[in-house]
Amino acid sequence: MMKHTFLFLFTFLYSFFFTQNKIDSLKSLSYKELKEKFNSYDETNKKREAKIISNYYLTKAKKEKNTLEIAEGYNLIHFNEDFPLALKYIDSIAVVTKGIKGNLYPARTYIIKGNLYYKYDNLKAALDNYILGLEHAKKQHNIKQIAYSNMNIAYLNSYMGKNAEAAKTFRYYLYNSQNITDEYQHDQMRVSLIYCYLKMNKIDSANLLIQEGLKSPFVNKNKYNTHQYLYLSGQFNLKVKNYKTAIAELLKAYNYFAGINDNNQNYTLYSLGKCYDELNDKEKTIEYFIKIDSNIKKTNITFPELREVYTYLIDYYKENDDKEKQLYFIDRFLKVDKKLDTQFEYLSTELPKKYDTPNLLQEKEDIISDLKLRKKILHISISILVLILLLILILYYKAKRTATKHRRVAQELIQNIEKRNFEASADIKNGIPKPQITEKAEAEGKVIKTVPEDVTLFILKELEIFENKQLFLKNGITLVSLAKNIKTNTTYLSETINHHKEKNFTSYLNDLRINYALEQLVKDKKFRSYKLPAIAEEIGYNNVQAFSVAFKKKTGTTPSIYIKEIEKSLTH
């Protein structure tokens, strides 16, 4: 008696100190770090460590009066409890989040509850909760919760044998992972898609994803996930008739799942039985199928392949004339079949009504809205195109009118220059001197009060030399530089030009250069062959833009049009 008392006391003290040390090590961790630590305990560990973390998480949240984290604490705790207590913790989530702001709840509560019912094979209640979760998620525009609801409903479709439909959902969320940030959920999409591909006999697609999963760092650091892929690889090898490889992989997966009492052990046993059946080893097949029945009796968690399991057992014992066992398995089959029928009947009725039909109606509304939007965009686009076309036509018409005007101006300039040149040639030939305005007469025609008369006459004489010797063609001429060259000041020079040339210095200089260009372009073919930058430089401009602006201001046309019209006139 003392021995037992001492053992009990030792166990109690060890448990107490272990728990206390564990709690002390958690105090410095944030909620995120606590959750990561909780998730790091896969199901091979004793549940005690995970329970300590989840309880500490909830205590910390309550102490800090953090409602969202209190709800998460209840969520973490429920994972390691039996169904009745787990359900109470989920109900606690609903209570603490009632009326809370945000778009996470109550959608998340319904999804968590649906997962619990799914785990314990109450597929009717699972579907109802998933539908409620989806409805709230849509109302609250929570894309992530919509995704989780759709994925969970896809599991039910797969259970019903609608693997092609389920595969669409799994494939979408696997390759559109912006909606699924959780690594575990992302990996489960791949696992579920592999399962659907195997059921649909898309063997190569399944194998590619199996190999991808086995190479994943996330899978390799988690024993549970690693053994999920071993099970799937075993199923793949069963499909391609590599029975020995399949058995080796499935046995590893079974030993792991059986060790943690996970429902996947029954699926693994079923696949092992199928391997031995293909190898004509009926005794081994029966051994594994009986193990399945033993597990189902304990948990009452069914799956569709059980019909095949019990049919096989019934036929085997019928062949062996073992009426007692035959009767037993008939009874077991009827009980399991009744439950499967009930679930199938409910799911086959309610899934289309509560999920498929609303989805189709929503899809119809989306298509109608999309068509309306496209029509609106089309009308707006056509209107914009028409306006752009009208604008282009107006600009084209204006450009054409401007070009015509420029050509007409250029033609008149050419005619005037040719006429002036012809008259000048005739006067020289006939010996008629060109009329000159004497500096004195010109000076008398103007009244300048600020510039002395003799200075005015001097400046005008220097300007005549400046013009006759074409000194204006030099680059960099300014009022200051010209005044310095003719030995006067800028004030006298500027006022003389303003009064006698009736323009400012800049206009005077530009007019001289442009008039020279007009004459030279008509007379000199070589000058005309120069590119515009070269012509601009030749007549004293620093760049072609300044030349073009001055030319158009002076003439009303552009240099290029003027040159084209000269070339045209020479060909006619």
Coordinates of C-alpha atoms in Angstrom, one line a residue:
M1 CA 0.0 0.0 0.0
M2 CA 2.8 2.4 1.0
K3 CA 4.5 1.5 -2.3
H4 CA 1.5 2.6 -4.3
T5 CA 1.0 5.7 -2.3
F6 CA 4.7 6.7 -2.9
L7 CA 4.3 6.0 -6.6
F8 CA 1.2 8.2 -6.8
L9 CA 2.8 11.0 -4.8
F10 CA 5.9 10.9 -7.0
T11 CA 3.8 11.0 -10.2
F12 CA 1.8 13.9 -8.8
L13 CA 4.9 15.9 -7.9
Y14 CA 6.6 15.2 -11.2
S15 CA 3.5 16.3 -13.1
F16 CA 3.1 19.4 -11.0
F17 CA 6.8 20.5 -11.4
F18 CA 6.7 19.6 -15.1
T19 CA 3.6 21.7 -15.7
Q20 CA 5.0 24.6 -13.7
N21 CA 8.3 24.6 -15.6
K22 CA 6.4 24.4 -18.8
I23 CA 4.2 27.4 -17.9
D24 CA 7.3 29.5 -16.8
S25 CA 8.9 28.8 -20.2
L26 CA 5.7 30.2 -22.0
K27 CA 5.5 33.5 -20.2
S28 CA 7.8 35.4 -22.6
L29 CA 6.0 34.2 -25.7
S30 CA 3.5 36.2 -27.8
Y31 CA 0.1 34.9 -28.9
K32 CA 1.6 34.1 -32.3
E33 CA 4.5 32.2 -30.8
L34 CA 2.3 30.3 -28.5
K35 CA 0.1 29.2 -31.4
E36 CA 3.2 28.1 -33.4
K37 CA 4.4 26.1 -30.4
F38 CA 0.9 24.5 -30.0
N39 CA 0.9 23.6 -33.7
S40 CA 4.4 22.1 -33.4
Y41 CA 3.1 19.3 -31.3
D42 CA 1.9 16.7 -33.7
E43 CA -0.3 13.8 -32.6
T44 CA 2.6 11.5 -31.7
N45 CA 3.3 13.7 -28.6
K46 CA 1.3 13.2 -25.5
K47 CA -1.6 15.7 -25.5
R48 CA -0.4 17.1 -22.1
E49 CA 2.1 19.6 -23.7
A50 CA -0.5 20.9 -26.1
K51 CA -3.1 21.2 -23.4
I52 CA -0.7 23.2 -21.2
I53 CA -0.1 25.6 -24.0
S54 CA -3.7 26.0 -24.9
N55 CA -4.8 26.5 -21.3
Y56 CA -2.0 29.0 -20.7
Y57 CA -3.1 30.8 -24.0
L58 CA -6.6 31.1 -22.7
T59 CA -5.5 32.3 -19.2
K60 CA -3.2 34.9 -20.7
A61 CA -6.1 36.2 -23.0
K62 CA -8.6 36.4 -20.1
K63 CA -6.1 38.2 -17.9
E64 CA -5.5 40.8 -20.7
K65 CA -9.3 40.9 -21.5
N66 CA -8.5 40.3 -25.2
T67 CA -11.8 39.0 -26.6
L68 CA -10.4 37.7 -30.0
E69 CA -7.6 35.8 -28.3
I70 CA -10.0 34.4 -25.6
A71 CA -12.0 32.9 -28.6
E72 CA -8.7 31.6 -30.1
G73 CA -7.8 30.0 -26.7
Y74 CA -11.1 28.1 -26.6
N75 CA -10.5 27.0 -30.2
L76 CA -7.0 25.6 -29.3
I77 CA -8.4 23.8 -26.2
H78 CA -11.2 22.1 -28.1
F79 CA -8.7 20.2 -30.4
N80 CA -7.6 17.9 -27.6
E81 CA -11.0 17.1 -26.0
D82 CA -13.6 14.5 -26.7
F83 CA -16.7 15.5 -28.7
P84 CA -19.1 16.7 -25.9
L85 CA -16.5 18.9 -24.2
A86 CA -15.0 20.1 -27.5
L87 CA -18.5 21.2 -28.5
K88 CA -18.9 23.2 -25.3
Y89 CA -15.7 25.1 -25.9
I90 CA -16.9 26.0 -29.5
D91 CA -20.1 27.3 -27.9
S92 CA -18.0 29.4 -25.7
I93 CA -16.4 30.9 -28.8
A94 CA -19.9 31.9 -30.0
V95 CA -20.7 33.5 -26.6
V96 CA -17.5 35.6 -26.3
T97 CA -17.6 36.8 -29.9
K98 CA -21.3 37.7 -29.9
G99 CA -21.6 41.3 -31.1
I100 CA -17.8 41.7 -31.7
K101 CA -16.8 44.1 -34.4
G102 CA -15.1 42.8 -37.6
N103 CA -15.8 40.2 -40.3
L104 CA -14.3 37.1 -38.7
Y105 CA -17.1 35.9 -36.5
P106 CA -19.6 34.3 -36.4
A107 CA -18.5 32.7 -39.8
R108 CA -15.4 31.2 -38.2
T109 CA -17.4 29.7 -35.3
Y110 CA -19.7 27.8 -37.7
I111 CA -16.7 26.5 -39.7
I112 CA -14.9 25.3 -36.6
K113 CA -18.1 23.6 -35.4
G114 CA -18.6 22.0 -38.8
N115 CA -15.1 20.6 -38.7
L116 CA -15.8 19.0 -35.3
Y117 CA -19.0 17.3 -36.6
Y118 CA -17.1 16.2 -39.7
K119 CA -14.3 14.7 -37.5
Y120 CA -17.0 12.7 -35.6
D121 CA -18.8 11.6 -38.8
N122 CA -21.9 13.7 -38.3
L123 CA -21.9 14.9 -41.9
K124 CA -25.4 16.3 -41.8
A125 CA -24.5 18.7 -39.0
A126 CA -21.2 19.4 -40.6
L127 CA -22.9 20.5 -43.9
D128 CA -25.4 22.7 -42.0
N129 CA -22.6 24.5 -40.1
Y130 CA -20.5 25.0 -43.3
I131 CA -23.5 26.5 -45.1
L132 CA -24.1 28.9 -42.2
G133 CA -20.4 29.8 -42.1
L134 CA -20.4 30.4 -45.9
E135 CA -23.5 32.6 -45.6
H136 CA -22.0 34.8 -42.9
A137 CA -18.6 35.0 -44.6
K138 CA -20.3 36.2 -47.8
K139 CA -22.4 38.8 -45.9
Q140 CA -19.2 40.0 -44.2
H141 CA -17.1 39.8 -47.4
N142 CA -14.5 37.7 -45.7
I143 CA -12.6 36.1 -48.6
K144 CA -10.6 33.8 -46.3
Q145 CA -13.6 32.4 -44.5
I146 CA -15.4 31.9 -47.8
A147 CA -12.4 29.9 -49.0
Y148 CA -12.4 27.7 -45.9
S149 CA -16.2 27.1 -46.2
N150 CA -15.9 26.1 -49.9
M151 CA -13.0 23.8 -49.2
N152 CA -14.9 22.0 -46.4
I153 CA -17.9 21.6 -48.6
A154 CA -15.6 20.2 -51.3
Y155 CA -14.5 17.5 -48.7
L156 CA -18.2 16.5 -48.5
N157 CA -18.5 16.4 -52.3
S158 CA -15.4 14.1 -52.4
Y159 CA -17.0 11.9 -49.7
M160 CA -20.1 11.7 -51.9
G161 CA -18.0 10.5 -54.9
K162 CA -18.2 13.9 -56.7
N163 CA -14.4 14.0 -57.1
A164 CA -14.3 16.0 -60.3
E165 CA -16.4 18.7 -58.7
A166 CA -14.3 18.6 -55.5
A167 CA -11.0 18.6 -57.5
K168 CA -12.0 21.9 -59.1
T169 CA -12.3 23.6 -55.7
F170 CA -9.1 22.0 -54.3
R171 CA -7.2 22.9 -57.5
Y172 CA -8.4 26.5 -57.4
Y173 CA -7.3 27.1 -53.8
L174 CA -4.1 25.2 -54.2
Y175 CA -3.0 27.5 -57.1
N176 CA -4.7 30.7 -55.9
S177 CA -3.0 30.7 -52.5
Q178 CA -3.4 34.4 -51.8
N179 CA -6.7 33.4 -50.2
I180 CA -5.0 30.7 -48.1
T181 CA -2.0 32.0 -46.1
D182 CA -1.9 29.0 -43.7
E183 CA 0.8 26.4 -44.7
Y184 CA -1.2 23.6 -43.2
Q185 CA -4.4 24.4 -45.2
H186 CA -2.4 24.9 -48.4
D187 CA -0.8 21.5 -47.9
Q188 CA -4.2 19.9 -47.2
M189 CA -5.5 21.3 -50.6
R190 CA -2.7 19.3 -52.3
V191 CA -3.5 16.1 -50.2
S192 CA -7.2 16.4 -51.1
L193 CA -6.5 17.0 -54.7
I194 CA -4.2 13.9 -54.9
Y195 CA -7.0 11.9 -53.3
C196 CA -9.5 13.1 -55.9
Y197 CA -7.0 12.5 -58.8
L198 CA -6.5 8.9 -57.5
K199 CA -10.2 8.3 -57.4
M200 CA -10.6 9.8 -60.9
N201 CA -7.7 7.6 -62.2
K202 CA -5.6 10.7 -63.1
I203 CA -2.5 8.7 -61.9
D204 CA 0.2 10.9 -63.4
S205 CA -1.2 14.1 -62.0
A206 CA -1.6 12.5 -58.6
N207 CA 2.0 11.2 -58.6
L208 CA 3.4 14.6 -59.6
L209 CA 1.7 16.2 -56.6
I210 CA 2.8 13.3 -54.3
Q211 CA 6.5 13.9 -55.2
E212 CA 6.0 17.7 -54.8
G213 CA 4.6 17.1 -51.3
L214 CA 7.3 14.7 -50.3
K215 CA 9.9 17.4 -51.2
S216 CA 8.1 20.1 -49.3
P217 CA 10.0 21.5 -46.3
F218 CA 6.7 21.9 -44.4
V219 CA 5.8 18.2 -44.9
N220 CA 9.3 17.0 -44.0
K221 CA 9.3 18.7 -40.6
N222 CA 5.9 17.2 -39.6
K223 CA 5.5 13.5 -39.1
Y224 CA 1.7 13.5 -39.6
N225 CA 1.9 15.1 -43.0
T226 CA 4.8 12.9 -44.0
H227 CA 2.8 9.8 -43.3
Q228 CA -0.2 11.2 -45.1
Y229 CA 2.0 11.3 -48.3
L230 CA 3.3 7.8 -47.6
Y231 CA -0.4 6.6 -47.5
L232 CA -1.1 8.4 -50.8
S233 CA 2.0 7.0 -52.4
G234 CA 0.9 3.6 -51.2
Q235 CA -2.5 4.2 -52.9
F236 CA -0.7 5.3 -56.1
N237 CA 1.5 2.1 -56.1
L238 CA -1.7 0.1 -55.6
K239 CA -3.2 1.7 -58.6
V240 CA -0.2 1.0 -60.8
K241 CA 0.1 -2.6 -59.4
N242 CA 3.4 -2.1 -57.5
Y243 CA 1.9 -4.1 -54.7
K244 CA 5.1 -4.8 -52.7
T245 CA 6.1 -1.1 -52.7
A246 CA 2.5 -0.2 -51.8
I247 CA 2.4 -2.6 -48.9
A248 CA 5.7 -1.3 -47.5
E249 CA 4.5 2.3 -47.6
L250 CA 1.0 1.6 -46.3
L251 CA 2.4 -0.4 -43.4
K252 CA 4.6 2.5 -42.3
A253 CA 1.6 4.9 -42.6
Y254 CA -0.7 2.4 -40.7
N255 CA 1.7 1.9 -37.8
Y256 CA 1.9 5.7 -37.4
F257 CA -1.8 6.4 -37.6
A258 CA -2.7 3.5 -35.4
G259 CA -0.2 4.7 -32.8
I260 CA -2.0 8.1 -32.5
N261 CA -5.5 6.5 -33.0
D262 CA -6.2 8.6 -36.1
N263 CA -9.1 7.8 -38.4
N264 CA -6.6 7.5 -41.3
Q265 CA -5.7 4.1 -40.0
N266 CA -8.9 2.6 -41.4
Y267 CA -8.3 4.0 -44.9
T268 CA -4.8 2.5 -44.7
L269 CA -6.1 -0.8 -43.6
Y270 CA -8.6 -0.8 -46.5
S271 CA -5.8 -0.1 -49.0
L272 CA -3.6 -2.9 -47.4
G273 CA -6.5 -5.3 -47.7
K274 CA -6.9 -4.3 -51.4
C275 CA -3.2 -5.0 -52.0
Y276 CA -3.4 -8.5 -50.6
D277 CA -6.6 -9.2 -52.4
E278 CA -4.8 -8.4 -55.7
L279 CA -2.1 -10.8 -54.6
N280 CA -4.7 -13.4 -54.0
D281 CA -3.9 -13.6 -50.3
K282 CA -7.4 -13.7 -48.9
E283 CA -6.3 -14.5 -45.4
K284 CA -4.3 -11.2 -45.1
T285 CA -7.2 -9.3 -46.7
I286 CA -9.6 -10.7 -44.2
E287 CA -7.2 -9.9 -41.3
Y288 CA -7.0 -6.2 -42.3
F289 CA -10.8 -5.9 -43.0
I290 CA -11.6 -7.4 -39.6
K291 CA -9.3 -4.8 -38.0
I292 CA -11.4 -2.1 -39.8
D293 CA -14.6 -3.5 -38.3
S294 CA -13.1 -3.6 -34.9
N295 CA -12.1 0.1 -35.1
I296 CA -15.5 1.1 -36.5
K297 CA -17.3 -0.6 -33.6
K298 CA -15.3 1.6 -31.2
T299 CA -15.7 4.9 -33.0
N300 CA -18.8 4.5 -35.2
I301 CA -17.0 6.7 -37.8
T302 CA -17.9 5.3 -41.2
F303 CA -16.6 5.8 -44.8
P304 CA -18.2 4.8 -48.1
E305 CA -15.7 1.9 -48.8
L306 CA -17.0 0.1 -45.8
R307 CA -19.8 -1.4 -48.0
E308 CA -17.1 -3.2 -50.0
V309 CA -15.3 -4.3 -46.8
Y310 CA -18.4 -5.9 -45.3
T311 CA -19.5 -7.5 -48.7
Y312 CA -16.1 -9.0 -49.0
L313 CA -16.2 -10.4 -45.4
I314 CA -19.8 -11.8 -45.9
D315 CA -18.8 -13.5 -49.2
Y316 CA -15.6 -15.0 -47.6
Y317 CA -17.4 -16.5 -44.7
K318 CA -20.2 -17.8 -47.0
E319 CA -17.6 -19.6 -49.1
N320 CA -16.1 -21.0 -45.9
D321 CA -19.6 -22.0 -44.6
D322 CA -19.1 -20.1 -41.4
K323 CA -22.7 -19.0 -40.9
E324 CA -22.1 -17.5 -37.5
K325 CA -19.6 -15.0 -38.8
Q326 CA -21.5 -14.5 -42.0
L327 CA -24.6 -13.5 -39.9
Y328 CA -22.5 -11.2 -37.7
F329 CA -21.0 -9.3 -40.7
I330 CA -24.5 -9.1 -42.3
D331 CA -25.7 -7.4 -39.2
R332 CA -22.7 -5.1 -39.1
F333 CA -23.2 -4.3 -42.8
L334 CA -26.8 -3.4 -42.3
K335 CA -26.0 -1.0 -39.4
V336 CA -23.2 0.7 -41.3
D337 CA -25.2 0.8 -44.5
K338 CA -28.1 2.4 -42.8
K339 CA -25.9 5.2 -41.5
L340 CA -24.2 5.6 -44.8
D341 CA -27.6 5.7 -46.6
T342 CA -28.9 8.3 -44.1
Q343 CA -25.9 10.5 -44.6
F344 CA -25.8 10.1 -48.4
E345 CA -29.5 10.8 -48.7
Y346 CA -29.2 14.0 -46.7
L347 CA -26.1 15.2 -48.5
S348 CA -27.4 14.3 -51.9
T349 CA -30.6 16.3 -51.2
E350 CA -29.2 19.2 -49.2
L351 CA -25.8 19.8 -50.9
P352 CA -27.5 20.8 -54.2
K353 CA -30.3 22.7 -52.5
K354 CA -28.2 24.6 -50.0
Y355 CA -24.9 24.9 -51.8
D356 CA -25.0 24.1 -55.6
T357 CA -28.3 26.0 -56.4
P358 CA -27.4 29.2 -54.5
N359 CA -23.9 29.0 -56.2
L360 CA -25.5 28.7 -59.6
L361 CA -27.9 31.5 -58.9
Q362 CA -25.0 33.7 -57.7
E363 CA -23.0 32.7 -60.8
K364 CA -26.0 33.6 -63.0
E365 CA -26.2 37.0 -61.3
D366 CA -22.5 37.5 -61.6
I367 CA -22.7 36.7 -65.4
I368 CA -25.6 39.1 -65.8
S369 CA -23.8 41.8 -63.9
D370 CA -20.6 41.1 -65.9
L371 CA -22.5 41.3 -69.2
K372 CA -24.1 44.6 -68.2
L373 CA -20.7 45.9 -67.1
R374 CA -19.2 44.8 -70.4
K375 CA -22.0 46.4 -72.4
K376 CA -21.5 49.6 -70.4
I377 CA -17.8 49.5 -71.0
L378 CA -18.4 48.8 -74.7
H379 CA -20.7 51.8 -75.0
I380 CA -18.2 54.0 -73.2
S381 CA -15.3 52.7 -75.3
I382 CA -17.3 53.3 -78.5
S383 CA -18.1 56.8 -77.4
I384 CA -14.5 57.5 -76.5
L385 CA -13.4 56.1 -79.8
V386 CA -15.9 58.2 -81.7
L387 CA -14.7 61.3 -79.8
I388 CA -11.1 60.4 -80.5
L389 CA -11.9 59.9 -84.2
L390 CA -13.7 63.2 -84.3
L391 CA -10.7 64.9 -82.6
I392 CA -8.3 63.2 -85.1
L393 CA -10.5 64.4 -88.0
I394 CA -10.6 67.9 -86.6
L395 CA -6.9 68.0 -86.1
Y396 CA -6.3 66.4 -89.5
Y397 CA -8.6 69.1 -91.1
K398 CA -6.9 71.9 -89.3
A399 CA -3.4 70.4 -90.1
K400 CA -4.5 70.2 -93.8
R401 CA -5.8 73.8 -93.8
T402 CA -2.6 75.0 -92.1
A403 CA -0.4 73.0 -94.6
T404 CA -2.4 74.5 -97.5
K405 CA -2.0 78.0 -96.0
H406 CA 1.7 77.4 -95.4
R407 CA 2.1 76.2 -99.0
R408 CA 0.3 79.2 -100.4
V409 CA 2.4 81.6 -98.3
A410 CA 5.6 79.8 -99.4
Q411 CA 4.5 80.0 -103.1
E412 CA 3.8 83.8 -102.7
L413 CA 7.2 84.3 -101.1
I414 CA 9.0 82.4 -103.9
Q415 CA 7.1 84.4 -106.5
N416 CA 8.0 87.7 -104.8
I417 CA 11.6 86.8 -104.5
E418 CA 11.8 85.6 -108.1
K419 CA 10.1 88.8 -109.3
R420 CA 12.4 91.0 -107.2
N421 CA 15.4 89.1 -108.4
F422 CA 14.2 89.4 -112.0
E423 CA 13.6 93.2 -111.6
A424 CA 17.0 93.7 -110.0
S425 CA 18.7 91.9 -112.9
A426 CA 16.8 94.0 -115.4
D427 CA 17.8 97.2 -113.7
I428 CA 21.4 96.2 -113.6
K429 CA 21.3 95.2 -117.3
N430 CA 19.7 98.5 -118.3
G431 CA 22.1 100.5 -116.1
I432 CA 19.3 101.9 -113.8
P433 CA 20.7 102.5 -110.4
K434 CA 18.9 101.0 -107.4
P435 CA 17.1 103.9 -105.5
Q436 CA 18.9 104.7 -102.3
I437 CA 17.5 106.5 -99.3
T438 CA 20.3 108.8 -98.2
E439 CA 21.2 108.7 -94.6
K440 CA 20.4 112.4 -94.3
A441 CA 17.0 112.0 -95.8
E442 CA 16.3 109.0 -93.7
A443 CA 17.5 110.9 -90.6
E444 CA 15.2 113.8 -91.5
G445 CA 12.2 111.4 -91.7
K446 CA 12.7 110.4 -88.1
V447 CA 12.8 112.4 -85.0
I448 CA 15.2 111.2 -82.3
K449 CA 15.5 113.3 -79.3
T450 CA 17.9 111.3 -77.2
V451 CA 20.4 110.3 -79.9
P452 CA 22.5 113.1 -81.5
E453 CA 22.0 113.4 -85.3
D454 CA 25.7 112.8 -86.2
V455 CA 25.7 109.6 -84.0
T456 CA 22.5 108.4 -85.7
L457 CA 24.0 108.9 -89.1
F458 CA 27.1 107.0 -88.0
I459 CA 25.2 104.1 -86.6
L460 CA 23.0 103.8 -89.8
K461 CA 26.1 103.8 -91.9
E462 CA 27.6 101.0 -89.8
L463 CA 24.4 99.0 -90.0
E464 CA 24.4 99.3 -93.8
I465 CA 27.9 97.8 -93.8
F466 CA 26.7 95.1 -91.3
E467 CA 23.9 94.2 -93.7
N468 CA 25.8 94.5 -97.0
K469 CA 28.7 92.4 -95.7
Q470 CA 26.3 89.9 -94.2
L471 CA 27.9 90.1 -90.8
F472 CA 24.5 89.1 -89.3
L473 CA 25.3 85.5 -90.3
K474 CA 27.8 85.2 -87.6
N475 CA 26.8 83.1 -84.5
G476 CA 26.4 84.7 -81.1
I477 CA 25.6 88.3 -82.2
T478 CA 24.1 90.3 -79.4
L479 CA 23.2 94.0 -79.0
V480 CA 26.2 94.4 -76.7
S481 CA 28.6 92.7 -79.1
L482 CA 27.3 94.7 -82.1
A483 CA 27.5 98.0 -80.2
K484 CA 31.1 97.2 -79.3
N485 CA 32.0 96.4 -82.9
I486 CA 30.6 99.7 -84.3
K487 CA 32.0 101.6 -81.3
T488 CA 28.8 103.0 -79.8
N489 CA 26.8 102.2 -76.8
T490 CA 23.8 99.9 -76.5
T491 CA 21.3 102.6 -75.8
Y492 CA 22.1 104.6 -78.9
L493 CA 22.2 101.4 -81.1
S494 CA 18.9 100.1 -79.7
E495 CA 17.0 103.4 -80.1
T496 CA 18.4 103.9 -83.7
I497 CA 17.2 100.5 -84.7
N498 CA 13.9 101.0 -83.0
H499 CA 13.2 104.3 -84.8
H500 CA 14.9 103.7 -88.2
K501 CA 14.3 100.0 -88.7
E502 CA 10.9 100.1 -86.8
K503 CA 11.7 97.0 -84.8
N504 CA 13.7 95.8 -81.8
F505 CA 17.2 94.4 -82.1
T506 CA 16.1 90.8 -82.0
S507 CA 13.5 91.2 -84.7
Y508 CA 16.0 93.2 -86.8
L509 CA 18.6 90.4 -86.6
N510 CA 16.1 87.6 -87.2
D511 CA 14.6 89.4 -90.2
L512 CA 18.1 89.9 -91.8
R513 CA 18.9 86.2 -91.3
I514 CA 15.5 84.9 -92.5
N515 CA 15.5 87.2 -95.6
Y516 CA 18.9 85.9 -96.4
A517 CA 17.7 82.3 -96.0
L518 CA 14.6 83.0 -98.2
E519 CA 16.8 84.4 -101.0
Q520 CA 19.6 81.8 -100.7
L521 CA 17.2 78.9 -100.7
V522 CA 15.7 80.0 -104.0
K523 CA 19.1 80.8 -105.6
D524 CA 21.4 78.1 -104.2
K525 CA 20.7 74.5 -104.9
K526 CA 23.6 73.3 -102.7
F527 CA 22.3 75.5 -99.8
R528 CA 18.8 74.1 -100.4
S529 CA 20.2 70.5 -100.1
Y530 CA 21.4 71.1 -96.5
K531 CA 19.5 69.6 -93.6
L532 CA 17.6 72.2 -91.5
P533 CA 20.1 72.1 -88.6
A534 CA 22.9 72.9 -91.0
I535 CA 21.0 75.8 -92.6
A536 CA 20.2 77.1 -89.1
E537 CA 23.9 77.0 -88.2
E538 CA 24.9 78.6 -91.5
I539 CA 22.8 81.7 -90.9
G540 CA 23.9 82.2 -87.3
Y541 CA 21.4 80.2 -85.1
N542 CA 22.5 78.0 -82.2
N543 CA 19.8 75.4 -82.9
V544 CA 17.2 74.4 -85.5
Q545 CA 14.2 75.1 -83.1
A546 CA 15.2 78.8 -82.8
F547 CA 15.6 79.0 -86.6
S548 CA 12.2 77.4 -87.3
V549 CA 10.4 79.6 -84.8
A550 CA 11.9 82.8 -86.3
F551 CA 11.2 81.6 -89.9
K552 CA 7.6 80.9 -89.2
K553 CA 7.1 84.2 -87.3
K554 CA 8.6 86.1 -90.2
T555 CA 7.0 84.3 -93.1
G556 CA 3.9 82.5 -91.8
T557 CA 5.2 79.1 -93.1
T558 CA 7.8 76.6 -92.2
P559 CA 11.3 76.1 -93.6
S560 CA 10.5 72.5 -94.8
I561 CA 7.3 73.5 -96.7
Y562 CA 9.1 76.5 -98.2
I563 CA 11.9 74.2 -99.5
K564 CA 9.4 71.7 -100.9
E565 CA 7.5 74.4 -102.7
I566 CA 10.8 75.7 -104.3
E567 CA 11.6 72.1 -105.5
K568 CA 8.0 71.8 -106.9
S569 CA 8.3 75.2 -108.7
L570 CA 11.6 74.0 -110.3
T571 CA 10.1 70.8 -111.7
H572 CA 7.1 72.5 -113.4

